[in-house]
Amino acid sequence: MTAPEGQDEDRRWMDAALNLGERSLGLAAPNPAVGAILIKDGTVVGRGVTAPGGRPHAERIAIAEAGESARGATLYVTLEPCSHFGGTPPCADAIVEAGIARVVSPMDDPNPRVAGQGHARLKAAGIMVTVGPGSTQARRDHRGHIMRVTAGRPCVTLKLAETADGYASGGPHDPRLRITGQIANLRVQIMRATHEAVMIGIETALADDPALTVRLPGLDRKPWRVVLDTRLRLPTGSRLARSARDLPTLAISGPDAPKDAATRLADCGVVVERVALCPEGHVDLTEALRALSARGVTRVFSEGGPRVAARLIELGLADDVVLITAEKPLGRPGLPSLSDEARAGLMDPERYRLVESAIYGADSMRYWESRT
């Protein structure tokens, strides 16, 4: 059975609004990356996307662009309009004042300060409200916002690269492996750009000395570079520390990390955050993520290596997992990309579902989404 024409139209415009909102992923925190499109007589009269830093909101930008044409129009917006006073007055009030006739959104905002009240305010003003079109993609796009307001932490995308025989690196004294090719590496750069923080463990920082920057021409994104560093072993001569005055860099340590090491890193411009340790003596990942949430981060891209990856999966903190597998094997013993327990957890259909597969040159990519 085909969907009614009106439902098809709603899905088409909602897809357009979702595509628009995705442009602000990685920029809109601490607010969600919302897209808004105003339609009148089948024509776009206004568009908006959450501005960098979270304000203005997408709805207000679209209304301002439409001007008087907003009166009688339909607003497609990718999250319930806010109904509370924050940094700006409620978007629900702006929609009513603009004379918009109908609002279509995919879902209620789980933020307790909204939680259906925005939709209710619109209905009370006589505006027709439709909720539901595009809900699956909207929940995926807004997962960082959802996790931050419901669980007090950002969402985490875990990215791993492995050889065909399952290794992330060679032996302890082997040179750094270049596992994936240029096409896959470009996809990783795009994924980095849609997150507000890129996170690694100290072992990866020491072994690879990465820059953790977004290297895409014409795209100015500067996510937090985060190192999980229990004892503050990050060298002041590392690429991360040397560039910390220009690019936001955070070392998350245990409460008893040496004060002199913290001072040296702070002198380089590295921000040091101390959190509790887990029973195994590492930085507590849940506390580390809560610390990032307190700084406004909603989306974390973890490239932290096998140990951090295993802990994220085992603790149920990896919301999305991207595994890129090269065509060639290492051909000798090395460091496995995942522990047996973590790989079993990833392959458990009750915990994760495979949502995307792709081929990037000689590399293959699989993308899992947590079921929780």
Tab-separated table of C-alpha atoms in Angstrom, residues 82-207:
chain	number	residue	atom	x	y	z
A	82	CYS	CA	11.690	24.777	22.533
A	83	SER	CA	9.115	26.121	24.973
A	84	HIS	CA	11.354	27.503	27.724
A	85	PHE	CA	13.421	30.635	28.225
A	86	GLY	CA	17.120	29.858	27.847
A	87	GLY	CA	19.595	32.096	26.078
A	88	THR	CA	16.706	33.195	23.844
A	89	PRO	CA	12.896	33.315	24.193
A	90	PRO	CA	11.002	30.132	23.269
A	91	CYS	CA	10.908	29.205	19.596
A	92	ALA	CA	7.301	28.062	20.082
A	93	ASP	CA	6.356	31.681	20.818
A	94	ALA	CA	8.187	32.904	17.707
A	95	ILE	CA	6.278	30.365	15.586
A	96	VAL	CA	2.942	31.544	16.979
A	97	GLU	CA	3.828	35.210	16.471
A	98	ALA	CA	4.896	34.555	12.857
A	99	GLY	CA	1.446	33.192	12.008
A	100	ILE	CA	2.711	29.786	10.882
A	101	ALA	CA	-0.251	27.491	10.165
A	102	ARG	CA	1.279	24.035	10.572
A	103	VAL	CA	4.349	22.492	12.187
A	104	VAL	CA	5.778	19.075	11.305
A	105	SER	CA	8.464	17.576	13.542
A	106	PRO	CA	9.830	14.041	13.903
A	107	MET	CA	9.886	13.727	17.695
A	108	ASP	CA	9.380	15.301	21.094
A	109	ASP	CA	12.472	16.851	22.644
A	110	PRO	CA	13.516	14.610	25.597
A	111	ASN	CA	14.917	17.633	27.417
A	112	PRO	CA	12.785	17.815	30.600
A	113	ARG	CA	12.410	21.565	30.050
A	114	VAL	CA	10.574	20.836	26.782
A	115	ALA	CA	9.297	17.226	26.717
A	116	GLY	CA	6.151	17.842	24.669
A	117	GLN	CA	5.404	21.314	26.016
A	118	GLY	CA	6.511	22.989	22.784
A	119	HIS	CA	4.080	20.947	20.717
A	120	ALA	CA	1.367	21.532	23.306
A	121	ARG	CA	1.885	25.306	23.201
A	122	LEU	CA	1.588	25.299	19.408
A	123	LYS	CA	-1.622	23.257	19.502
A	124	ALA	CA	-3.081	25.556	22.142
A	125	ALA	CA	-2.478	28.476	19.767
A	126	GLY	CA	-4.472	26.748	17.025
A	127	ILE	CA	-1.489	25.564	14.986
A	128	MET	CA	-1.816	22.138	13.356
A	129	VAL	CA	0.985	19.860	14.640
A	130	THR	CA	2.149	16.593	13.078
A	131	VAL	CA	4.760	14.523	14.927
A	132	GLY	CA	6.543	11.490	13.481
A	133	PRO	CA	7.908	11.907	9.925
A	134	GLY	CA	11.646	11.223	9.853
A	135	SER	CA	11.796	10.041	13.466
A	136	THR	CA	14.365	7.276	12.878
A	137	GLN	CA	16.924	9.595	11.274
A	138	ALA	CA	16.147	12.401	13.714
A	139	ARG	CA	16.874	10.174	16.706
A	140	ARG	CA	20.157	9.200	15.089
A	141	ASP	CA	21.136	12.802	14.327
A	142	HIS	CA	20.110	14.025	17.789
A	143	ARG	CA	21.581	11.137	19.743
A	144	GLY	CA	24.212	13.388	21.329
A	145	HIS	CA	21.553	15.777	22.575
A	146	ILE	CA	19.360	12.898	23.721
A	147	MET	CA	22.174	11.250	25.687
A	148	ARG	CA	23.256	14.536	27.251
A	149	VAL	CA	19.797	15.421	28.593
A	150	THR	CA	18.809	11.884	29.615
A	151	ALA	CA	22.086	10.234	30.697
A	152	GLY	CA	24.329	13.203	31.450
A	153	ARG	CA	26.950	12.234	28.887
A	154	PRO	CA	27.656	12.746	25.180
A	155	CYS	CA	27.059	10.035	22.630
A	156	VAL	CA	30.197	8.190	21.546
A	157	THR	CA	31.139	7.071	18.061
A	158	LEU	CA	33.921	4.497	18.299
A	159	LYS	CA	36.103	4.183	15.219
A	160	LEU	CA	38.572	1.343	14.705
A	161	ALA	CA	40.854	0.371	11.841
A	162	GLU	CA	42.187	-3.160	11.497
A	163	THR	CA	44.135	-5.345	9.105
A	164	ALA	CA	42.358	-8.192	7.341
A	165	ASP	CA	43.496	-10.553	10.113
A	166	GLY	CA	42.203	-8.293	12.875
A	167	TYR	CA	45.202	-6.310	14.111
A	168	ALA	CA	45.375	-2.608	14.945
A	169	SER	CA	49.181	-2.473	15.006
A	170	GLY	CA	52.267	-4.622	14.845
A	171	GLY	CA	54.579	-5.522	17.684
A	172	PRO	CA	55.767	-3.090	20.392
A	173	HIS	CA	58.787	-1.962	18.382
A	174	ASP	CA	57.213	-1.988	14.912
A	175	PRO	CA	56.742	1.293	13.034
A	176	ARG	CA	53.244	2.749	12.926
A	177	LEU	CA	50.960	0.877	10.547
A	178	ARG	CA	49.183	2.745	7.778
A	179	ILE	CA	46.182	0.447	7.711
A	180	THR	CA	43.573	2.279	5.649
A	181	GLY	CA	43.738	4.045	2.310
A	182	GLN	CA	42.987	7.606	1.243
A	183	ILE	CA	39.265	7.147	0.587
A	184	ALA	CA	38.616	5.630	4.004
A	185	ASN	CA	40.785	8.280	5.638
A	186	LEU	CA	38.686	11.019	4.040
A	187	ARG	CA	35.513	9.403	5.423
A	188	VAL	CA	37.113	9.445	8.872
A	189	GLN	CA	37.881	13.153	8.492
A	190	ILE	CA	34.220	13.806	7.655
A	191	MET	CA	33.138	11.858	10.732
A	192	ARG	CA	35.581	13.821	12.905
A	193	ALA	CA	34.064	17.041	11.616
A	194	THR	CA	30.602	16.070	12.880
A	195	HIS	CA	31.776	15.656	16.488
A	196	GLU	CA	32.793	18.257	19.062
A	197	ALA	CA	35.543	16.116	20.582
A	198	VAL	CA	38.045	13.553	19.299
A	199	MET	CA	39.217	11.208	22.066
A	200	ILE	CA	42.196	8.868	22.374
A	201	GLY	CA	44.030	7.042	25.138
A	202	ILE	CA	47.524	7.958	26.277
A	203	GLU	CA	49.033	4.817	24.722
A	204	THR	CA	47.811	5.931	21.291
A	205	ALA	CA	49.134	9.436	21.944
A	206	LEU	CA	52.565	8.086	22.874
A	207	ALA	CA	52.768	5.536	20.056
